[in-house]
Amino acid sequence: MADIRVTYDQKANAAYIYFVDPQARPKVARMYPCDPVEVGGMINLDFDENERLVGIEVLAASSKLPQCLLDVAERLDIEGA
């Protein structure tokens, strides 16, 4: 099973789920926003130039993602993280 990196900024209440090595810095060629009215928040799907899904940005993450996932996510809002 592949490792998936998840980052979370509690202050912004935003999470990002990487489906590729984040060190490779995949170039996002297209972002597809999901309808905020339909999902009750903003979820953006990021695709590379080959139309492969490289990541998902989740705003209002605390209401959209399981708490257990946020608990183990790499924190971006903590000093030294």
PDB file of C-alpha atoms in Angstrom, residues 3 13 19 21-22 26 29 35 48 60 71:
ATOM      1  CA  ASP A   3       1.956   6.076   1.703  1.00  0.00           C
ATOM      2  CA  ASN A  13      -9.129  24.566   8.848  1.00  0.00           C
ATOM      3  CA  PHE A  19      -1.390  11.248  -3.995  1.00  0.00           C
ATOM      4  CA  ASP A  21       5.479  12.325  -3.535  1.00  0.00           C
ATOM      5  CA  PRO A  22       5.156  15.922  -2.270  1.00  0.00           C
ATOM      6  CA  PRO A  26       3.930  17.864  -8.884  1.00  0.00           C
ATOM      7  CA  ALA A  29      -2.206  21.823 -14.437  1.00  0.00           C
ATOM      8  CA  ASP A  35     -19.699  22.649  -5.720  1.00  0.00           C
ATOM      9  CA  ASP A  48      -1.437  17.156 -13.434  1.00  0.00           C
ATOM     10  CA  ALA A  60     -13.673  23.301   6.327  1.00  0.00           C
ATOM     11  CA  ASP A  71      -5.096  13.710  14.235  1.00  0.00           C
TER      12      ASP A  71
END
